[in-house]
Short mmCIF file of C-alpha atoms in Angstrom, two decimals:
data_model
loop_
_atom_site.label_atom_id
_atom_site.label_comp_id
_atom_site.label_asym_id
_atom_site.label_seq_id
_atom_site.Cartn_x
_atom_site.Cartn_y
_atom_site.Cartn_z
CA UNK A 44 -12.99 -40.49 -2.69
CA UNK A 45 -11.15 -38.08 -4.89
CA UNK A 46 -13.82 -37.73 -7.23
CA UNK A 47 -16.44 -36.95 -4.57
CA UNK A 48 -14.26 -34.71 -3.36
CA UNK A 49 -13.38 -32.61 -6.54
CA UNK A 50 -17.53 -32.64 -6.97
CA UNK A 51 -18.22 -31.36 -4.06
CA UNK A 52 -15.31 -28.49 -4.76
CA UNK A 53 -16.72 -27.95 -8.11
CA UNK A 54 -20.39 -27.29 -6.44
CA UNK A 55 -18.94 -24.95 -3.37
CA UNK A 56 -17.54 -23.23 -6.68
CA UNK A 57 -20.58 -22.90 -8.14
CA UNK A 58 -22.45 -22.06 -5.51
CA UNK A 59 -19.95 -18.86 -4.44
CA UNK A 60 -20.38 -17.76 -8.11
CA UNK A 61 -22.51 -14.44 -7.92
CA UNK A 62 -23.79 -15.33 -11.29
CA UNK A 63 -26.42 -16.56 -13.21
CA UNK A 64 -27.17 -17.34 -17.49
CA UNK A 65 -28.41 -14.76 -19.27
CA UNK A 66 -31.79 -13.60 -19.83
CA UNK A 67 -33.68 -14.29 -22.76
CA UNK A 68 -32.52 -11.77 -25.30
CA UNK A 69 -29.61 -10.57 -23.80
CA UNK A 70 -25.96 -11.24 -25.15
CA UNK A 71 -23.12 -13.48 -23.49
CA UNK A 72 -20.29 -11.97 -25.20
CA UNK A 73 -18.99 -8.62 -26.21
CA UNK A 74 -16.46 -8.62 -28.55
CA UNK A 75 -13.40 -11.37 -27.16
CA UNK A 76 -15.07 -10.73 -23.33
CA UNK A 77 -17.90 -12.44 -21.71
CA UNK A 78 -20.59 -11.15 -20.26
CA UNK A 79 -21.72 -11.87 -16.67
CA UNK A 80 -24.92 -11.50 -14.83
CA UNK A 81 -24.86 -10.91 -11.44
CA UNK A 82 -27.56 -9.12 -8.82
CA UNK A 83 -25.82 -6.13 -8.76
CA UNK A 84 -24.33 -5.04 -12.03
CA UNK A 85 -23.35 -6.95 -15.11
CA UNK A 86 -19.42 -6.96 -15.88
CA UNK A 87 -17.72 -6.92 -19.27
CA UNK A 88 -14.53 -9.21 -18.27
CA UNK A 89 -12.26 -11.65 -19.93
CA UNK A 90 -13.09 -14.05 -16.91
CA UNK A 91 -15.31 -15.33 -13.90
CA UNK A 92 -12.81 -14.32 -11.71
CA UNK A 93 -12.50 -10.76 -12.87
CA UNK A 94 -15.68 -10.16 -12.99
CA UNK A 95 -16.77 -11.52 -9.24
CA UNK A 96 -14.25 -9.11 -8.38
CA UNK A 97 -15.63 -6.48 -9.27
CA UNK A 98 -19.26 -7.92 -8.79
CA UNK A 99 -18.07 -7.98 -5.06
CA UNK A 100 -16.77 -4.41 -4.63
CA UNK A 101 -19.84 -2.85 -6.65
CA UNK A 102 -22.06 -4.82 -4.06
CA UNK A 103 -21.09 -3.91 -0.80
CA UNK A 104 -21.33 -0.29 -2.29
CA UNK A 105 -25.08 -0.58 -3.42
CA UNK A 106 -25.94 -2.47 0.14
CA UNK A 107 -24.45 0.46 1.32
CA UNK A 108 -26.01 3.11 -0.95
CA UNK A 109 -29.63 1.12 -0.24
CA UNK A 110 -28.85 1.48 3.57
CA UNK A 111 -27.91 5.46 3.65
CA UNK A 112 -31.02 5.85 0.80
CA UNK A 113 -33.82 3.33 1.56
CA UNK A 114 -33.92 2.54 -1.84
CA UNK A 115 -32.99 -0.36 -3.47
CA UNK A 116 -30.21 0.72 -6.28
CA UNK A 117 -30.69 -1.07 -9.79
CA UNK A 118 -27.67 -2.87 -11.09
CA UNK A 119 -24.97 -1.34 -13.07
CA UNK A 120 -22.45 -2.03 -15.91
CA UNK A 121 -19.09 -2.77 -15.79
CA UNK A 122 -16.21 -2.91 -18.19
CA UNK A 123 -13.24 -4.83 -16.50
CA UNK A 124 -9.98 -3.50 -17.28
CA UNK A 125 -6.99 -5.89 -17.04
CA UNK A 126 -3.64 -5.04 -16.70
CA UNK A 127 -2.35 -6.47 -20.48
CA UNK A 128 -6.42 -5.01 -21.41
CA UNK A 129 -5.18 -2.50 -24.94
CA UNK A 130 -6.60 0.94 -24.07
CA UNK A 131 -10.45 1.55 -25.23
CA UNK A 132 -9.26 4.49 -27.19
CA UNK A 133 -5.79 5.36 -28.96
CA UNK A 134 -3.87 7.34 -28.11
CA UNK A 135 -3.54 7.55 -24.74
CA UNK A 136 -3.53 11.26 -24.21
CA UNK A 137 -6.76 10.81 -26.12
CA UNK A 138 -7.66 7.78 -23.65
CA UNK A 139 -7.43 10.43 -20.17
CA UNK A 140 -9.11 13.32 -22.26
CA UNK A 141 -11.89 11.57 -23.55
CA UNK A 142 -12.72 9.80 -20.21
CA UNK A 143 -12.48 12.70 -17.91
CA UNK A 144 -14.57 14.04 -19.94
CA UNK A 145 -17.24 11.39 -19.93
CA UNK A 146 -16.61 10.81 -16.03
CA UNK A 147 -17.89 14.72 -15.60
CA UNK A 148 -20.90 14.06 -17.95
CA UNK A 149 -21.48 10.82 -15.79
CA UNK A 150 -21.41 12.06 -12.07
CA UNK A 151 -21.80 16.26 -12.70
CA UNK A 152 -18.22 16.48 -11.02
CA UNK A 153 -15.57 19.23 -12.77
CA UNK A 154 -13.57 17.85 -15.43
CA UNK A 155 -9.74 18.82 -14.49
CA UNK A 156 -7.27 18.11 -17.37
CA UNK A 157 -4.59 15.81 -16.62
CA UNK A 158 -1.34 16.40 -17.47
CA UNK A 159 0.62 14.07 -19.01
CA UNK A 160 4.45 14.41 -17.35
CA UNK A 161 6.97 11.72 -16.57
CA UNK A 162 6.99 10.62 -13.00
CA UNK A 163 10.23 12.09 -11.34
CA UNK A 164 12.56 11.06 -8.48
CA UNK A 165 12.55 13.64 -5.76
CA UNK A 166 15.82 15.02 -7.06
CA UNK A 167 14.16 15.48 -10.49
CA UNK A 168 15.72 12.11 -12.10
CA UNK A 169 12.86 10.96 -14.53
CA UNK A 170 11.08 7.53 -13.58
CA UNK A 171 11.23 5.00 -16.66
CA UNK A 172 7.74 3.19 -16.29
CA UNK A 173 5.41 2.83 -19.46
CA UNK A 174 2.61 5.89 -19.28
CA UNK A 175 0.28 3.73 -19.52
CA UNK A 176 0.65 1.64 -16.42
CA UNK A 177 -0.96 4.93 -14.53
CA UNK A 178 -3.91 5.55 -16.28
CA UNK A 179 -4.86 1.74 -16.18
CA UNK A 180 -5.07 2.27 -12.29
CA UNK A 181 -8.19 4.90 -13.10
CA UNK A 182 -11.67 4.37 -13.03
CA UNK A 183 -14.22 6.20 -14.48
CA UNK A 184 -17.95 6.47 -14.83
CA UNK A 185 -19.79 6.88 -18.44
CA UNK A 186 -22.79 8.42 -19.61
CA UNK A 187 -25.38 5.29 -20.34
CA UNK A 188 -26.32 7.28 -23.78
CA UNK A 189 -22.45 7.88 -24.90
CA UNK A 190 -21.83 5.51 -28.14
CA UNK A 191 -17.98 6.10 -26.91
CA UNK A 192 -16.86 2.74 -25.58
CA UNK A 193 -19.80 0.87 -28.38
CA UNK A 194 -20.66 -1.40 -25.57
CA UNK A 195 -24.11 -3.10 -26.31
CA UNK A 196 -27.04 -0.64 -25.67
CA UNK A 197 -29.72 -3.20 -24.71
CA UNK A 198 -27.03 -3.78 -21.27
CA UNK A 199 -26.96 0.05 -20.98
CA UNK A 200 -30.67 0.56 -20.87
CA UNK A 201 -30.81 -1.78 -18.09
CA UNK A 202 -28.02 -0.31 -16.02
CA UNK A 203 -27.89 1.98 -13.14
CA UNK A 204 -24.67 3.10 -14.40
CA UNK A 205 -21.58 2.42 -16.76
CA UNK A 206 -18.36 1.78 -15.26
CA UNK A 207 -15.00 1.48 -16.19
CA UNK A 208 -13.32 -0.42 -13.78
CA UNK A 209 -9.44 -1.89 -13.00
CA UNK A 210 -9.89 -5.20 -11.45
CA UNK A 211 -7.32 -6.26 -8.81
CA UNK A 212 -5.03 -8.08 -10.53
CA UNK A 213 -4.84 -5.09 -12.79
CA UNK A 214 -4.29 -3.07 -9.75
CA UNK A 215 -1.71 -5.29 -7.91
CA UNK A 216 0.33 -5.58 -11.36
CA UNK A 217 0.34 -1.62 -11.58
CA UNK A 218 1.83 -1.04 -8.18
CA UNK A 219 4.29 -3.62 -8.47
CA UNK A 220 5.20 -1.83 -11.83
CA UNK A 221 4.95 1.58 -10.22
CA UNK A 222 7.57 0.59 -6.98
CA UNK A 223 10.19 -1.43 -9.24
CA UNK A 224 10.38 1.80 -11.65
CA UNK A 225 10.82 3.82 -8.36
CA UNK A 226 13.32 1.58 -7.21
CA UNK A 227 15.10 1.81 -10.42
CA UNK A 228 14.86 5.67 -10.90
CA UNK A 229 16.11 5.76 -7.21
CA UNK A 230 19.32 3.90 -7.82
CA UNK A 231 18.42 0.99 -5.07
CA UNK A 232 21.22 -1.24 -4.74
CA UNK A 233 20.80 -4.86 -4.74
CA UNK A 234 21.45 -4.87 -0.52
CA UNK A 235 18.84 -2.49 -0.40
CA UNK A 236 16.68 -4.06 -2.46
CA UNK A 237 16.66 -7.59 -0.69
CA UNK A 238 16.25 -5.40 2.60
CA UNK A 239 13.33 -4.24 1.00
CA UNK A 240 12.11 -7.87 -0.13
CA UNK A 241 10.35 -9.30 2.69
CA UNK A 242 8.19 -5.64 3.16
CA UNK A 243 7.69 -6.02 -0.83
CA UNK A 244 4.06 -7.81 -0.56
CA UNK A 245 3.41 -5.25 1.93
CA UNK A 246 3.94 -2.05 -0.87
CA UNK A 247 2.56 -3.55 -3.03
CA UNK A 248 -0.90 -4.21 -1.34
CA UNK A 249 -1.02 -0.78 0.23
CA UNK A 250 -0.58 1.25 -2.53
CA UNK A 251 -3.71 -1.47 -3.87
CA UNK A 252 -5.56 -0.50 -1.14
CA UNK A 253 -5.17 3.55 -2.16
CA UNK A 254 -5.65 2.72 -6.01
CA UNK A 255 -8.74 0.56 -5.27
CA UNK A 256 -10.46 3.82 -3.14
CA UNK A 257 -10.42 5.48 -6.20
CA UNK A 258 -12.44 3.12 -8.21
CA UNK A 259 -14.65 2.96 -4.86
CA UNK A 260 -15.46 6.59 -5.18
CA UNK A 261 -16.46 6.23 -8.76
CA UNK A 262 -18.69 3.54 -8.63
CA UNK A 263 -20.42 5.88 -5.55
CA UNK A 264 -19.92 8.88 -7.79
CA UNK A 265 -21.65 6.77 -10.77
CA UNK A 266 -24.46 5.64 -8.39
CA UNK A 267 -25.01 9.39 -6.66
CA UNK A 268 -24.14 11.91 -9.03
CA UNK A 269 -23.97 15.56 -8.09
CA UNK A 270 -27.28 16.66 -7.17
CA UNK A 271 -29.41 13.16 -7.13
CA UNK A 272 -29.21 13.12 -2.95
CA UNK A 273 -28.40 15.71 -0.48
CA UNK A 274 -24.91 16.30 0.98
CA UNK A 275 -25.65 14.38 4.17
CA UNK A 276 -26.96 11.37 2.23
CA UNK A 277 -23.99 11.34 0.71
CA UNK A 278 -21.63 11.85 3.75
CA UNK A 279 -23.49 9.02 5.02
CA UNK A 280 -22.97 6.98 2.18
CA UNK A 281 -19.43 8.19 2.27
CA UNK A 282 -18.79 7.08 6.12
CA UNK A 283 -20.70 3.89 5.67
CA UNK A 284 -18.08 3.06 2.56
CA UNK A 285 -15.13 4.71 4.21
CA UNK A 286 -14.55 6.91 0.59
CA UNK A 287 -13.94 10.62 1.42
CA UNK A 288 -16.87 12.60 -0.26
CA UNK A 289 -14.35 14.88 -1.85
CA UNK A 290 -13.31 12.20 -3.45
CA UNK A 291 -16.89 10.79 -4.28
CA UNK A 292 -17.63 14.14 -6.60
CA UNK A 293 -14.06 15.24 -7.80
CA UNK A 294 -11.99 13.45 -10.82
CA UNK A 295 -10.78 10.27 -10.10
CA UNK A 296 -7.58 9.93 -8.07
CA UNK A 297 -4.74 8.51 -9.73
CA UNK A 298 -3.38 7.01 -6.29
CA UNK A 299 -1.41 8.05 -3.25
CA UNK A 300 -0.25 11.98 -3.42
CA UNK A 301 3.30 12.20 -4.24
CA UNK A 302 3.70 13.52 -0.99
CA UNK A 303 2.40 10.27 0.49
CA UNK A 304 4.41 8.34 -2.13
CA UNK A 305 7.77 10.29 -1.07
CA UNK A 306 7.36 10.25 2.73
CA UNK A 307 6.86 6.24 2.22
CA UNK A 308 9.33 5.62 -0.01
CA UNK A 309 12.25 8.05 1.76
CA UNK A 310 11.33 5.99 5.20
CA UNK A 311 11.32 2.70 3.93
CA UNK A 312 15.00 3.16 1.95
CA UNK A 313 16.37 4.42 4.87
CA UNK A 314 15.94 1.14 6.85
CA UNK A 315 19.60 -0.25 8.13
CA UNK A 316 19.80 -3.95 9.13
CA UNK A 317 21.69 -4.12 12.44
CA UNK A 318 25.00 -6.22 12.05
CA UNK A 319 25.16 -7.86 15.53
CA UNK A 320 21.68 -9.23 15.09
CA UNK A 321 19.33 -9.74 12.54
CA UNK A 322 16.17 -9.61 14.41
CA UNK A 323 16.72 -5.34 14.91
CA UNK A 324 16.93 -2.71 11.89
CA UNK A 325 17.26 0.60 12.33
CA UNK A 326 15.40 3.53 10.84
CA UNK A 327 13.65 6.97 10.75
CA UNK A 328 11.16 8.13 13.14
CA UNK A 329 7.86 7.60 11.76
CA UNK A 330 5.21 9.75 11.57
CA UNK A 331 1.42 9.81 10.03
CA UNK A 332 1.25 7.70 7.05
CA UNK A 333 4.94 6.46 7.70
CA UNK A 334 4.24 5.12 11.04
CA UNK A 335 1.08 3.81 9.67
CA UNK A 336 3.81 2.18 6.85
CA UNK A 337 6.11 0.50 9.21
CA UNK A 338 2.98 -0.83 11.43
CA UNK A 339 2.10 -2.66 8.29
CA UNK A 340 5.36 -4.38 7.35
CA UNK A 341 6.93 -7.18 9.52
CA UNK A 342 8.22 -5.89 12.60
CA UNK A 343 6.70 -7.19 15.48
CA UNK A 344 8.10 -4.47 17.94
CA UNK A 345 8.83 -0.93 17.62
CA UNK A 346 11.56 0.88 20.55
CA UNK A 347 11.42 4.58 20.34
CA UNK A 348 15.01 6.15 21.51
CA UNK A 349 14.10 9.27 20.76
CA UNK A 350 13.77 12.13 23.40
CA UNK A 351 9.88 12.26 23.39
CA UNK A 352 7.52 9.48 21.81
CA UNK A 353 5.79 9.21 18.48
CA UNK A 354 2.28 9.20 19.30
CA UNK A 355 1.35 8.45 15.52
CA UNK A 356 3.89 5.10 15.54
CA UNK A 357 2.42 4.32 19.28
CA UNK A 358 -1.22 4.29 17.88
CA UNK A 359 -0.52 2.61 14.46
CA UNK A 360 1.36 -0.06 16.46
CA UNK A 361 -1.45 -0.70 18.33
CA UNK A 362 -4.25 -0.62 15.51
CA UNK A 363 -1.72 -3.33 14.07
CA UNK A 364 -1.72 -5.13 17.24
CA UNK A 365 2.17 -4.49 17.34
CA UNK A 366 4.20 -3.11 20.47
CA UNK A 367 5.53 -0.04 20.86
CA UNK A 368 8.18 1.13 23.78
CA UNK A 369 9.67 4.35 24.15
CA UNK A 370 12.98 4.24 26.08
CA UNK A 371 14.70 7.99 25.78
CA UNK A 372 18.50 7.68 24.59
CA UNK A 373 20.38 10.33 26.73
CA UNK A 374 22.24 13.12 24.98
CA UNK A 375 25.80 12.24 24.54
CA UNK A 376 28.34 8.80 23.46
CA UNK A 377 25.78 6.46 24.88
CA UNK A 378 27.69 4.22 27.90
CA UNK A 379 26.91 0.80 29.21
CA UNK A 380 23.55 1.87 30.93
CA UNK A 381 22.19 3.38 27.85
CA UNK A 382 22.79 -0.02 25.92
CA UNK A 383 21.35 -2.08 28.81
CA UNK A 384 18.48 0.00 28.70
CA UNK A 385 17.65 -0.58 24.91
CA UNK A 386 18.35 -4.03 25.41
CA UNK A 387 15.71 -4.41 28.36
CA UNK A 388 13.33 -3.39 26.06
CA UNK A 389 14.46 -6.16 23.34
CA UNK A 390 12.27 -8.86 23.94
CA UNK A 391 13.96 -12.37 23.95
CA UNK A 392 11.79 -14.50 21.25
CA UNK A 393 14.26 -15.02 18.54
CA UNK A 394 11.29 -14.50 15.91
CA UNK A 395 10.86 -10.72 17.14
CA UNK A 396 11.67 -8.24 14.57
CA UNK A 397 12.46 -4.91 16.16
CA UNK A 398 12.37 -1.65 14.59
CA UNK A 399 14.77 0.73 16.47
CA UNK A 400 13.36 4.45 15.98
CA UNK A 401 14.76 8.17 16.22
CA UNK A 402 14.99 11.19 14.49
CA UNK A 403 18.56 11.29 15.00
CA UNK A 404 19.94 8.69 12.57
CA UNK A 405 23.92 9.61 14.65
CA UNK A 406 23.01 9.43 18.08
CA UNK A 407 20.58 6.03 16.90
CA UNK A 408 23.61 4.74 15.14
CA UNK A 409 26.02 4.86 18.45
CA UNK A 410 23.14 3.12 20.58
CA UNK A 411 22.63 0.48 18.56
CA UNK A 412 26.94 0.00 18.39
CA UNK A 413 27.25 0.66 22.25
CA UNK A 414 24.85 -2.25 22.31
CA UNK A 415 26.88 -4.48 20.13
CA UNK A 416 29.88 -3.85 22.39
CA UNK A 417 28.55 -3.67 26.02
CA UNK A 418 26.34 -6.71 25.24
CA UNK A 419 27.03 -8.60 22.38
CA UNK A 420 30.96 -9.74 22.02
CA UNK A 421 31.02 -7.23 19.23
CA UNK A 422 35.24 -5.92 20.00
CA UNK A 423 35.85 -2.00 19.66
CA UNK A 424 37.05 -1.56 15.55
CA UNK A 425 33.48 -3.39 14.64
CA UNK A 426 31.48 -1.66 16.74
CA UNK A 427 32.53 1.63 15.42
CA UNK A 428 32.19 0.03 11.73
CA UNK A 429 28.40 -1.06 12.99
CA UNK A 430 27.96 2.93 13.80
CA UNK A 431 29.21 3.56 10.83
CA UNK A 432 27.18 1.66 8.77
CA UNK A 433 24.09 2.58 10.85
CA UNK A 434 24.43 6.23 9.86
CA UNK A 435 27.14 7.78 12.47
CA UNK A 436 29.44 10.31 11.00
CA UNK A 437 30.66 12.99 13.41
CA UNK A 438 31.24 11.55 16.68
CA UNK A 439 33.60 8.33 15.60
CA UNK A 440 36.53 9.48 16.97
CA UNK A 441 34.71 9.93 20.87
CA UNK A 442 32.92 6.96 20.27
CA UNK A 443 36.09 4.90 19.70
CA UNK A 444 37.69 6.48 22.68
CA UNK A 445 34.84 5.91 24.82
CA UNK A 446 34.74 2.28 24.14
CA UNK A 447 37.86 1.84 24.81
CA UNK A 448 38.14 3.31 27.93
CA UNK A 449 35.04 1.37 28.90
CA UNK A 450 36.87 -2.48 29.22
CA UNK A 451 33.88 -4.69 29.83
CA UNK A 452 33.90 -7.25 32.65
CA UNK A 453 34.64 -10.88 32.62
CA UNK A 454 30.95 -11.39 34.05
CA UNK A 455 28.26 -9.58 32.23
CA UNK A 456 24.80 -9.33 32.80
CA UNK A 457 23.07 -11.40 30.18
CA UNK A 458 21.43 -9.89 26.87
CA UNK A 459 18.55 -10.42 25.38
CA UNK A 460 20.39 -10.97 22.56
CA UNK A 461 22.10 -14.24 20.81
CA UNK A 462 25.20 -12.85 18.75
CA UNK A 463 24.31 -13.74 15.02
CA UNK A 464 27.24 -13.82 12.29
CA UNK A 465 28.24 -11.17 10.40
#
């Protein structure tokens, strides 16, 4: 039975293979790589598995290319770049030059210089990461005449295109380089990192999902260069693809915009676990790509305390099929119906994780502790340390004095929470 069934694995195998031998003629090997044949471009990779990843990604672009055109694209040529893959050409500053350069040739888009600078922190610390983990994120098209790269001519002849292309290993190894060296340059402490751990996964395959629209656009760039279709073919193309045309016929991107990068990362470090109970954290209120960030990580529920609702966070819980309530904190220390109103909009399951949400990290700080008192068995000298860890400052004093003045009952409406340890 075993046997028959490792067979029949080995033939699904085979049969999901995009590839098939050689014809006649043409080589199998190119230098210490393979090469593969499949319907839609050949790929220069150290194995199967690289190359049907790229195989895939250059196919559903053709289908689409074929279905804004009505013509049926001929294959291209890939060379898979893996993460531990030496450079094509030494130095590196000689690497970017040389293949902007050829990537302008290729697609008729304008060549811009890249600088070479050290990533910095947003306080200007420098980021330690080896310069060369960014450029192997890049893709770039090459002329099918340039002797640059040396790869076999017969393969060029045949090919739609030349392509230099990351595969996704190469890409997921990048990003996980790129976020440890920004957690480093950051000064992330080891609580902050393990807050960070289970959302880790999560980073990492979003900022793969940015790097790998770059090496989209190229292959579309490669395919459709500047003045082989009209604009509207290409927006077409563009839509059907979900690639920004800007992007099609400029350089290729090197990834998220700083901006992006710093609105992401200054959201996600500012996450607080809540003391009283594990299932809540605290944090920023999100908006644009950082509500579109914390729809993507594990929280199951988001509660919005902040004067007026986050539309952004509202719809990207909903793309995510998360849920999103918005339950106004009132101005002022909040008081026993403030807490029971946050908590009526705790749900019960003890496998929810709820992201807590305001602008005001203070006045989200003293909600959260009001909560631990009023509903939680939390006594008044930890609740003020919970505010205090959660970000409140200013108000300490009032808080404490409010609390105390505020003896709870000996019968208290139940909460939706169940008191975890500190």
């Amino acid at each position: 039975m075993t046997r028959v069934l490792f067979v029949v694995g080995c033939l699904a195998a085979c049969a999901a293979s995009p590839f098939t031998a050689p014809p006649t003629g043409l080589p199998t090997s190119h230098g210490d790589r393979e090469v593969f044949y499949g319907p839609r471009c050949i790929v220069i990779a150290r194995s199967e598995h690289s190359a049907a990843d790229l195989h895939d990604c250059v196919a559903q672009l053709a289908d689409q290319v074929k279905e804004a055109t009505g013509k049926e694209p001929r294959r291209g040529l890939v060379l898979a770049m893996e993460f531990d893959d030496p450079l094509p050409i030494e130095p590196l500053e000689a690497y970017a030059t040389t293949m902007n350069e050829l990537h302008a040739r290729a697609t008729g888009a304008t060549n811009v210089r890249v600088p070479f600078e050290r990533a910095k922190t947003s306080d200007g610390r420098e980021v330690e990461i080896d310069e060369a983990v960014p450029m192997r994120i890049r893709s770039f098209a090459v002329p099918r005449d340039d002797e640059t790269l040396s790869l076999p001519q017969i393969l060029r002849d045949q090919a739609a295109f030349v392509a230099v292309l990351p595969t996704t290993d190469c890409l997921e190894e990048a990003a996980d380089a790129v976020l440890e060296a920004g957690l480093t340059a950051e000064g992330i402490s080891m609580w902050q990192r393990a807050m960070l751990a289970p959302f880790r996964g999560t980073l990492v395959d979003q900022l793969v999902q940015e790097f790998r629209k770059s090496c989209r656009a190229t292959i579309l760039a490669a395919y459709l260069p500047v003045g082989s279709v009209d604009e509207a073919t290409i927006d077409r193309v563009c839509e059907l693809a979900g690639v920004s045309p800007g992007l099609v016929h400029e350089r290729p991107s090197t990834g998220p915009s700083r901006e992006d990068v710093d609105a992401i990362g200054d959201a996600i470090t500012h996450l607080r676990p809540v003391p009283h109970d594990r299932r809540l954290t605290s944090g920023p209120k999100g908006e644009g790509l950082v509500a579109t960030t914390y729809a993507q990580l594990a929280f199951t529920h988001f509660v919005d305390v902040a004067p007026t609702p986050s539309e952004d966070l509202r719809k990207a819980a909903q793309e995510h099929h998360k849920h999103y309530s918005h339950v106004p904190l009132p101005a002022g220390i909040p008081d026993r119906a403030a807490a029971e109103a946050l908590d009526a909009a705790i749900p019960r399951d003890v496998n929810a994780r709820v992201l807590v949400v305001s602008a005001d990290p203070e006045q989200r700080a003293l909600l959260l502790a009001a909560h631990a008192y009023y509903l939680c068995d939390v006594d008044v000298p930890t609740a003020v340390q919970t505010a205090v860890e959660l970000g409140a400052v200013s108000q300490m004093s009032a808080f404490a004095k409010a609390l105390a003045n505020s003896p709870r009952p000996i019968e208290r409406p139940r909460s939706n929470q169940e008191p975890q340890p500190r």
